[in-house]
PDB file of C-alpha atoms in Angstrom:
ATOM      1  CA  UNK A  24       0.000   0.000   0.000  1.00 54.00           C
ATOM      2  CA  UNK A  25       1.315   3.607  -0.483  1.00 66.00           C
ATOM      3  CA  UNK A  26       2.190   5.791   2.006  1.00 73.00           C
ATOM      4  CA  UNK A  27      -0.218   7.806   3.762  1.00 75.00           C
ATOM      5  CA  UNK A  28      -3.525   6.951   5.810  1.00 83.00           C
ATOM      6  CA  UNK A  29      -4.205   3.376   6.373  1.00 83.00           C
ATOM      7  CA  UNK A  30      -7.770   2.738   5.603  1.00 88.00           C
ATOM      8  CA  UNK A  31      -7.371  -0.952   5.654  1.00 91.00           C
ATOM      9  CA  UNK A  32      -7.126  -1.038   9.260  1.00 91.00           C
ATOM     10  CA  UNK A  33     -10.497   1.085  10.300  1.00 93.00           C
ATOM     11  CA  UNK A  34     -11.888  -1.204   7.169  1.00 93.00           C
ATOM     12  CA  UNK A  35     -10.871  -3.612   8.857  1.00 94.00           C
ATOM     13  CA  UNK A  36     -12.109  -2.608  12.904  1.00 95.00           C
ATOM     14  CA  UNK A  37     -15.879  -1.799  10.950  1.00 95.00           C
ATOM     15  CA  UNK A  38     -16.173  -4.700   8.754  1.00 93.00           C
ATOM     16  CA  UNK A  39     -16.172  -6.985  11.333  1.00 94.00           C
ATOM     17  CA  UNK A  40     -20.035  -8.450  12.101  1.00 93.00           C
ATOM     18  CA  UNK A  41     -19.628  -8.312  15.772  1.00 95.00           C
ATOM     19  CA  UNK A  42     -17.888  -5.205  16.092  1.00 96.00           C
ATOM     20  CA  UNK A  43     -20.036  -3.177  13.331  1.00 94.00           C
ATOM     21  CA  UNK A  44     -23.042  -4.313  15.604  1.00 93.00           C
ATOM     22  CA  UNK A  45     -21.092  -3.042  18.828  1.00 95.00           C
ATOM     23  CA  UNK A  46     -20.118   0.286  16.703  1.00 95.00           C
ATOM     24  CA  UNK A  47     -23.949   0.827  15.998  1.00 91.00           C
ATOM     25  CA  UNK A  48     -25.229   0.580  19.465  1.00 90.00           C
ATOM     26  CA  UNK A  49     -22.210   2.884  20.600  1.00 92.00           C
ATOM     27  CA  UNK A  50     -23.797   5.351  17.812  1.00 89.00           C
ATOM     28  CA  UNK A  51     -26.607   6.529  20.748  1.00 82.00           C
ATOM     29  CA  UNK A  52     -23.767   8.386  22.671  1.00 83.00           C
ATOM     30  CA  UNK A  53     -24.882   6.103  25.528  1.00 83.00           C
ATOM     31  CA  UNK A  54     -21.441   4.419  27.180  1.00 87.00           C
ATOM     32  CA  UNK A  55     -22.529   0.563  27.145  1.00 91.00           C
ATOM     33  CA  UNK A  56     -20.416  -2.006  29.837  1.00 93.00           C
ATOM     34  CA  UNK A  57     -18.629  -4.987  28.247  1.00 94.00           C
ATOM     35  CA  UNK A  58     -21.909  -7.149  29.192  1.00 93.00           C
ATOM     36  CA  UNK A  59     -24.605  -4.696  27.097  1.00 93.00           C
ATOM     37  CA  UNK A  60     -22.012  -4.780  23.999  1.00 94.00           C
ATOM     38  CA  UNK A  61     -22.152  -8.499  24.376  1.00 94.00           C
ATOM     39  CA  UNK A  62     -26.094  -8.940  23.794  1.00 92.00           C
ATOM     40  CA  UNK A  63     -25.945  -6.109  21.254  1.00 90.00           C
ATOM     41  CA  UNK A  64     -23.209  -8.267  18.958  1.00 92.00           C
ATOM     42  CA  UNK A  65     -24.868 -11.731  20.387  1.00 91.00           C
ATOM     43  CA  UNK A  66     -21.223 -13.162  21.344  1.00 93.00           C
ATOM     44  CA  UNK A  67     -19.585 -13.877  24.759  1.00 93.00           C
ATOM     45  CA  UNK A  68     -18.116 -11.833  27.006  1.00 92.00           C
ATOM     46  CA  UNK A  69     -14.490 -13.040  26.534  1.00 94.00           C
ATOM     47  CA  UNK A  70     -15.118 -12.656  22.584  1.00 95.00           C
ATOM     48  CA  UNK A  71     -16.348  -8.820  23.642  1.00 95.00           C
ATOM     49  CA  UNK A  72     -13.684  -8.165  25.647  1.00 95.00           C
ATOM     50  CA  UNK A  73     -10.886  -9.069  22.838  1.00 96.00           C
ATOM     51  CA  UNK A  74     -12.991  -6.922  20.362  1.00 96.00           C
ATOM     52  CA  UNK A  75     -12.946  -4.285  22.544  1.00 96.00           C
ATOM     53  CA  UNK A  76      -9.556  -4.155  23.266  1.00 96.00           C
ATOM     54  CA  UNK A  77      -8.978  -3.585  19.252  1.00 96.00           C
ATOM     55  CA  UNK A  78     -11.155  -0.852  18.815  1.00 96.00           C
ATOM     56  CA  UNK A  79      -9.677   1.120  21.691  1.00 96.00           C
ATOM     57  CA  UNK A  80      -6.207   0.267  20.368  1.00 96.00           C
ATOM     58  CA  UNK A  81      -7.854   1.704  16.714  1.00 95.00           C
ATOM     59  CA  UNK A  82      -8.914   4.898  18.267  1.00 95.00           C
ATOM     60  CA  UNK A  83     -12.269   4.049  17.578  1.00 96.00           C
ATOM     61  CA  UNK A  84     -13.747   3.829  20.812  1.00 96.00           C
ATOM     62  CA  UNK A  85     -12.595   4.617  24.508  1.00 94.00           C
ATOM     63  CA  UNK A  86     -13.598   3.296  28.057  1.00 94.00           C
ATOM     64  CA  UNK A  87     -14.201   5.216  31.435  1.00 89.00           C
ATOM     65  CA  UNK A  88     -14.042   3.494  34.794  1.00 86.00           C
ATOM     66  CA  UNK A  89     -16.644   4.064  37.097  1.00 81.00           C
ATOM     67  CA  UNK A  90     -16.632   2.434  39.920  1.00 79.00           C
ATOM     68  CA  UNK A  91     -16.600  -1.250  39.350  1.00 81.00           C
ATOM     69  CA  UNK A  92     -17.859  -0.896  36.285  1.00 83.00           C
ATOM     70  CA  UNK A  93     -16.260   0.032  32.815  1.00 90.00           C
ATOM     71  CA  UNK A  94     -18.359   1.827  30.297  1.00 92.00           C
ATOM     72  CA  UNK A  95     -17.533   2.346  26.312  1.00 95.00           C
ATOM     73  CA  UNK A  96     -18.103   5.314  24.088  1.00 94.00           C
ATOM     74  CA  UNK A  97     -17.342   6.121  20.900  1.00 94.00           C
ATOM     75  CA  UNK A  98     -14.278   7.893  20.696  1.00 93.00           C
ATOM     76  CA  UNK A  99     -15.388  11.106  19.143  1.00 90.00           C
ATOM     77  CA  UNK A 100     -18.033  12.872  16.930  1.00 86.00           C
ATOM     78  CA  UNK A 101     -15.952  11.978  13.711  1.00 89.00           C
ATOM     79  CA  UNK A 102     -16.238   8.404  14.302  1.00 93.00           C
ATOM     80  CA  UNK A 103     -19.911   8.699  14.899  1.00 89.00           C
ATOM     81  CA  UNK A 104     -19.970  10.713  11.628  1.00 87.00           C
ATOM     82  CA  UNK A 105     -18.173   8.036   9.531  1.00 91.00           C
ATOM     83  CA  UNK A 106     -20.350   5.564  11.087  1.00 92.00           C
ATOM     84  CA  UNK A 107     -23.369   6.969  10.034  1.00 84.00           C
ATOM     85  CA  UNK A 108     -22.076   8.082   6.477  1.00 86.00           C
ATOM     86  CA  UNK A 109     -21.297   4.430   5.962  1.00 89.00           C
ATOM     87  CA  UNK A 110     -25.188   3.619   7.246  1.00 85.00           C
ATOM     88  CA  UNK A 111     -26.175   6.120   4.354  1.00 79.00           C
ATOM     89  CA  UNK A 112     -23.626   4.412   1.439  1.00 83.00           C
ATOM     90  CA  UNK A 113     -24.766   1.107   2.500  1.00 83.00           C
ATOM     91  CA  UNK A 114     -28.281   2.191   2.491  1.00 76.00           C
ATOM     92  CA  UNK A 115     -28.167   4.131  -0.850  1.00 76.00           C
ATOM     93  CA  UNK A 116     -26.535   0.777  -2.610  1.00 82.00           C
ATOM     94  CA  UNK A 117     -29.131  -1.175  -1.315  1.00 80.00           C
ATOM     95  CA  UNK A 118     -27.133  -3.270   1.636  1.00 80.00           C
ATOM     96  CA  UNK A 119     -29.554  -3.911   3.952  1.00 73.00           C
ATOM     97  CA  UNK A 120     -29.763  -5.831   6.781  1.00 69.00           C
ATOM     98  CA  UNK A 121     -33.716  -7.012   7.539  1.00 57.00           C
ATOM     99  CA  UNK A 122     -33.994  -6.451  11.201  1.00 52.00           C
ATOM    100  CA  UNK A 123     -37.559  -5.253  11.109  1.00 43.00           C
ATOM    101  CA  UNK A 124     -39.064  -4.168  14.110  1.00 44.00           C
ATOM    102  CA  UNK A 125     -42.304  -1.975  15.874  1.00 43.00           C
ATOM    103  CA  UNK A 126     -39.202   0.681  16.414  1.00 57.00           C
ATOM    104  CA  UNK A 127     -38.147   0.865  12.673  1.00 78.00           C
ATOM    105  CA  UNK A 128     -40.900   3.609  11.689  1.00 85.00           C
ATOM    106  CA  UNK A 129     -40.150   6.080  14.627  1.00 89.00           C
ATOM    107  CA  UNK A 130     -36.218   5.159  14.195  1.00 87.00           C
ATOM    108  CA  UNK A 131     -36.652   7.034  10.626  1.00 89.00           C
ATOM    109  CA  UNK A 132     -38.279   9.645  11.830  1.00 94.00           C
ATOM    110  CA  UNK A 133     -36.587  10.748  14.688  1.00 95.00           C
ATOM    111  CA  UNK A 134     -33.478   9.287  16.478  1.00 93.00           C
ATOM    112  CA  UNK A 135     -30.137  10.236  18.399  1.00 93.00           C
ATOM    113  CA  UNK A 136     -27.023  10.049  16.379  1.00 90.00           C
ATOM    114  CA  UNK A 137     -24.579   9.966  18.381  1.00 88.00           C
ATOM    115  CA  UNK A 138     -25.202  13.813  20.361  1.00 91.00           C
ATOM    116  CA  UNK A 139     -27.645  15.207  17.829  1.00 94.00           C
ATOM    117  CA  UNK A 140     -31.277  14.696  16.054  1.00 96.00           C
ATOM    118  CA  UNK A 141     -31.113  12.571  12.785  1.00 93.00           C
ATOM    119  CA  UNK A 142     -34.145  10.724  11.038  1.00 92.00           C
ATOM    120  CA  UNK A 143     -36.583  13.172   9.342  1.00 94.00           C
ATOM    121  CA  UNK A 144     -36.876  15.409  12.220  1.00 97.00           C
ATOM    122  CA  UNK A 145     -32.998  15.736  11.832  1.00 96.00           C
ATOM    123  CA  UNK A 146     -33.073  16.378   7.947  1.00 94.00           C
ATOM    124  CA  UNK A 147     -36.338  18.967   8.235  1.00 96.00           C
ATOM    125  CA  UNK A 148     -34.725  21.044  10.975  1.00 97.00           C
ATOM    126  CA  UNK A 149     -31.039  21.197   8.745  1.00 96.00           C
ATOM    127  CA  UNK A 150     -33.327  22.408   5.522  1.00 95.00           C
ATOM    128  CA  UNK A 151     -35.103  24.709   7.123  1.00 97.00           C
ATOM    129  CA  UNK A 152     -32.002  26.050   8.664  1.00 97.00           C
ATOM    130  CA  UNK A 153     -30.331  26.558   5.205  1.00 95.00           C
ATOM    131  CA  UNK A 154     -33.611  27.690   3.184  1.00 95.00           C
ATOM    132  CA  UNK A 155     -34.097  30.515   5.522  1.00 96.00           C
ATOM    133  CA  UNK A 156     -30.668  31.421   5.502  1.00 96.00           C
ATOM    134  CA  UNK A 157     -29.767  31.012   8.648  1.00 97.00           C
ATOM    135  CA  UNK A 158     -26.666  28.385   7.965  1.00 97.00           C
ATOM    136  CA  UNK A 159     -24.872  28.925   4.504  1.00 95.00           C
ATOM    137  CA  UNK A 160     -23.698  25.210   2.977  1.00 89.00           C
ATOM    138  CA  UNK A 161     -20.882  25.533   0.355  1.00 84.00           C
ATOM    139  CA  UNK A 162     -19.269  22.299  -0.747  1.00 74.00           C
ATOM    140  CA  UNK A 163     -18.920  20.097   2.800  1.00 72.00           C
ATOM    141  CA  UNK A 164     -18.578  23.327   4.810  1.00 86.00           C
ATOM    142  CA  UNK A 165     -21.188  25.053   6.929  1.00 94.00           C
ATOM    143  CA  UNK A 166     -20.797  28.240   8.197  1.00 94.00           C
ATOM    144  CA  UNK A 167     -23.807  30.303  10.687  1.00 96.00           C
ATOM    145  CA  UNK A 168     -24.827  33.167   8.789  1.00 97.00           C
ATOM    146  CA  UNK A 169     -26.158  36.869  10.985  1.00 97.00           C
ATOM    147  CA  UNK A 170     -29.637  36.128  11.132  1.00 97.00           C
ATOM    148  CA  UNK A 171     -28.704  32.863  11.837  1.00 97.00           C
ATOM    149  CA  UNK A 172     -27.099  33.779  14.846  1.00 96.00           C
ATOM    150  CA  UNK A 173     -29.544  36.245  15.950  1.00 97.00           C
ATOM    151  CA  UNK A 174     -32.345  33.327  15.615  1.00 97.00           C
ATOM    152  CA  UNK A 175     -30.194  31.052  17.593  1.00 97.00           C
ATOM    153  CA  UNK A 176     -29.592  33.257  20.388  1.00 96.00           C
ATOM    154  CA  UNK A 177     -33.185  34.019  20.437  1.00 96.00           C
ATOM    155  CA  UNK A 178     -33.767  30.300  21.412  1.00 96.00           C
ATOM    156  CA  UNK A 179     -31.992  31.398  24.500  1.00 96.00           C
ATOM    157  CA  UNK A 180     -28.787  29.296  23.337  1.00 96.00           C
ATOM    158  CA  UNK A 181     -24.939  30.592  24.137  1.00 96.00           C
ATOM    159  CA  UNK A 182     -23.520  30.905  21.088  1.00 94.00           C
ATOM    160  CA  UNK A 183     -20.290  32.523  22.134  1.00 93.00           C
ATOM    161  CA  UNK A 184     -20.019  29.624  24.213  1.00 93.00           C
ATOM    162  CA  UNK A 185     -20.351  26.828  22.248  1.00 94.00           C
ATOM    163  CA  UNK A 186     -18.045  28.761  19.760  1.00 89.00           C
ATOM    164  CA  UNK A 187     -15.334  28.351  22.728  1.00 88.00           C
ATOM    165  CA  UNK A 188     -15.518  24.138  22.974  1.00 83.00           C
ATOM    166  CA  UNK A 189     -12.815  22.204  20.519  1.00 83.00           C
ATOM    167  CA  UNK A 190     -15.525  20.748  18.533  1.00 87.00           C
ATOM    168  CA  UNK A 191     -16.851  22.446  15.317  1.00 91.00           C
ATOM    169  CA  UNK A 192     -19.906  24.282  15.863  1.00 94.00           C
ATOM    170  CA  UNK A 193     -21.392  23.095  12.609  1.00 95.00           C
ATOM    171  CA  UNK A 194     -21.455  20.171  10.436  1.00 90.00           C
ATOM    172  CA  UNK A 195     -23.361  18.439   7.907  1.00 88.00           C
ATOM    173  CA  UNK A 196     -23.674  14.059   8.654  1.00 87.00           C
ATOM    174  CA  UNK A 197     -25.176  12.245   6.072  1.00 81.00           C
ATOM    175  CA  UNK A 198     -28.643  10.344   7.305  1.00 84.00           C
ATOM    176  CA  UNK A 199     -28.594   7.097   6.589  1.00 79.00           C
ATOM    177  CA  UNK A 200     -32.517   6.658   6.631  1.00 80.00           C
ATOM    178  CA  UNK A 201     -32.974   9.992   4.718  1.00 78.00           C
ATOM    179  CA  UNK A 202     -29.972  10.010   2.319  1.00 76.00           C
ATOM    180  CA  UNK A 203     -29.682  13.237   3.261  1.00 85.00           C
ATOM    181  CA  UNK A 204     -27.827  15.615   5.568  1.00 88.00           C
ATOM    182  CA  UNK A 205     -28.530  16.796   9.103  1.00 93.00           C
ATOM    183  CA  UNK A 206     -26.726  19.413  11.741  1.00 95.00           C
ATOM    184  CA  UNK A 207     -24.210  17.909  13.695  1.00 92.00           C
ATOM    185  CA  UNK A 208     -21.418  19.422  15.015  1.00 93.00           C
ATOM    186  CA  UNK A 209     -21.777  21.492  18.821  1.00 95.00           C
ATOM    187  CA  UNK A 210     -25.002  23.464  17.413  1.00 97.00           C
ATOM    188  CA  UNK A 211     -26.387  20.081  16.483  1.00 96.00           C
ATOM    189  CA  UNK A 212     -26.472  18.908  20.222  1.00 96.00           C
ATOM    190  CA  UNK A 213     -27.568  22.050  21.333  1.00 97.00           C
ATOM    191  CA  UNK A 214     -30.631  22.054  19.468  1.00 98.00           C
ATOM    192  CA  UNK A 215     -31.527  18.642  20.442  1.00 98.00           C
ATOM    193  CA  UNK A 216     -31.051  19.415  24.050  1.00 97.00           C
ATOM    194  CA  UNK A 217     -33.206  22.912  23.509  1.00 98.00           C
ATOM    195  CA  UNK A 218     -35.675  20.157  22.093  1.00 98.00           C
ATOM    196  CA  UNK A 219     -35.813  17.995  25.487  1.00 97.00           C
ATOM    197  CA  UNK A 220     -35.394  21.089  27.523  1.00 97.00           C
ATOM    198  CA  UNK A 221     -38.579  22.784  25.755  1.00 97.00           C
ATOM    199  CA  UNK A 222     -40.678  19.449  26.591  1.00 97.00           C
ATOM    200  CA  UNK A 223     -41.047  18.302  22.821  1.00 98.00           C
ATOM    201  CA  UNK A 224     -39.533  15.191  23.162  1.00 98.00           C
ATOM    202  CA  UNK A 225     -38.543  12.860  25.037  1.00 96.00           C
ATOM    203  CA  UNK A 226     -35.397   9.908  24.073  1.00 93.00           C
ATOM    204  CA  UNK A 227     -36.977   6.393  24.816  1.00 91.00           C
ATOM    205  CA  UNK A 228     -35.068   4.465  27.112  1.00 81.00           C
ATOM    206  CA  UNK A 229     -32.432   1.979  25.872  1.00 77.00           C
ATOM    207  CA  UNK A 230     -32.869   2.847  22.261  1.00 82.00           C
ATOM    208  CA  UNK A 231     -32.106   5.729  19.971  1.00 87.00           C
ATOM    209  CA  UNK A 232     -35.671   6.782  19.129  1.00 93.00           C
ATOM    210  CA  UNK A 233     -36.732  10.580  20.377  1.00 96.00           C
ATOM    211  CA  UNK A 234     -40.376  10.063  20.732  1.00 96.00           C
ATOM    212  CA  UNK A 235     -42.096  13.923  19.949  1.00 97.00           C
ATOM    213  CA  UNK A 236     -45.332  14.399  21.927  1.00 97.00           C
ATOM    214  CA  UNK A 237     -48.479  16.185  19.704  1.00 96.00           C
ATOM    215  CA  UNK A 238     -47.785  19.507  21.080  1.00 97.00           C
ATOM    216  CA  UNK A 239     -44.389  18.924  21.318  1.00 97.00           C
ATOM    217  CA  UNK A 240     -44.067  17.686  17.509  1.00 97.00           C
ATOM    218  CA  UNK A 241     -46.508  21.206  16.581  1.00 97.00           C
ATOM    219  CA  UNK A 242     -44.164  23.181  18.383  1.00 97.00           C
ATOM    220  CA  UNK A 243     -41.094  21.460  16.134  1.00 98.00           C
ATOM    221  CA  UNK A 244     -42.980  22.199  12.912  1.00 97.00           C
ATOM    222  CA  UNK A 245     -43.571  25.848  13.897  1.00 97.00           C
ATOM    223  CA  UNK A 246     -40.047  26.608  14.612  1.00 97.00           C
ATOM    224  CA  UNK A 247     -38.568  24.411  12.080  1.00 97.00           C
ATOM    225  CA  UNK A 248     -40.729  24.948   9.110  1.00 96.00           C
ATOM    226  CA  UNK A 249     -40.401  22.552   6.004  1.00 90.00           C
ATOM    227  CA  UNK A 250     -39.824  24.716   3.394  1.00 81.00           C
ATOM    228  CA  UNK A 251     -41.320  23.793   0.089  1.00 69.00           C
ATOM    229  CA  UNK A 252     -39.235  24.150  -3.601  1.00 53.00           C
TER     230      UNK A 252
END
């Protein structure tokens, strides 16, 4: 192989079954024990453990000791980013995998990924941000335009702040349900949690939906219009 970035080894720490099916459930930003990851990939706990122990050494993932206990996270937005681009490419060229369930309509519509809203909640609320001009896309960049700041502090969110943290305040993540983009990035969790603060929604326990109440789901559609062409 030529110099430069080895792909063949995070090809490699994805591909696998088990771990792919670890990655996913680490995709909720929830930190899972050894035990959880086990029933999620459907292998023993030894088998876990020697899984695990490659994706830390990867940098794909990373563990935090708490008490007795050891919990696993993703290691960062990015990876949550590539995991969910991958979701969409394997989605778009038809690779998909036929776990059906009551969950898989609300999953589609609205769902954590990773820190931020994804689904069609996700991808409404990114359009509506761009067609009113309040985020400017050019190319893979997004950049927060005046009015879009001005409409962002007037949801009663710091923007100077987040503009301090290490993480980018915006970015685009491809949906994998949609095919399309959604806000991620330190603006992207913010609005979720303005969501859950405001009483709109609610995340269900133990899975990645976020269940909108009637109100609630009004409420979304009045401050996030969808815009039509």
């Amino acid at each position: 192989m030529k110099e430069g970035p080895d792909i063949t080894l995070i090809g490699s720490l994805i591909g696998d079954p088990a771990r792919a099916n670890m990655l996913s459930a680490l995709i909720s930003g929830k930190a899972l024990t050894a035990s959880e990851l086990a029933n999620e990939a459907n292998i023993t706990l030894q088998t876990t453990s020697a899984h695990l122990k490659k994706l830390e050494a990867g940098g794909l993932i990373r563990q935090r000791k708490q008490g007795r206990h050891r919990y696993f996270n993703l290691a960062d937005e990015d990876v949550a980013t590539l995991l969910e681009t991958m979701m969409g490419l394997a989605a778009k060229k038809g690779h998909i995998r036929t776990r059906t369930g009551p969950k898989a309509p609300e999953m589609r519509k609205a769902r954590v990924c990773y820190n931020h809203l994804a689904g069609e909640f996700g991808v409404q609320m990114f359009d509506s941000l761009i067609g009113r001009g309040f985020l400017l896309e050019e190319r893979d960049e997004i950049a927060i335009t005046d009015s879009g700041r001005d409409f962002i502090r007037g949801l009663g969110i710091n923007l100077e702040l987040l503009q301090k943290a290490k993480r980018p305040l915006c970015k685009s993540c491809l949906d994998w349900s949609a095919r399309r983009s959604h806000l991620a990035g330190s603006l992207g969790t913010a609005l979720l949690n303005h969501i859950y603060e405001k009483g709109w929604a609610k995340r269900l326990e133990d899975v990645r939906v976020v269940e909108f109440s009637r109100r609630g789901e009004a409420a979304f559609h009045n401050q996030f219009p969808r815009l039509t062409d």
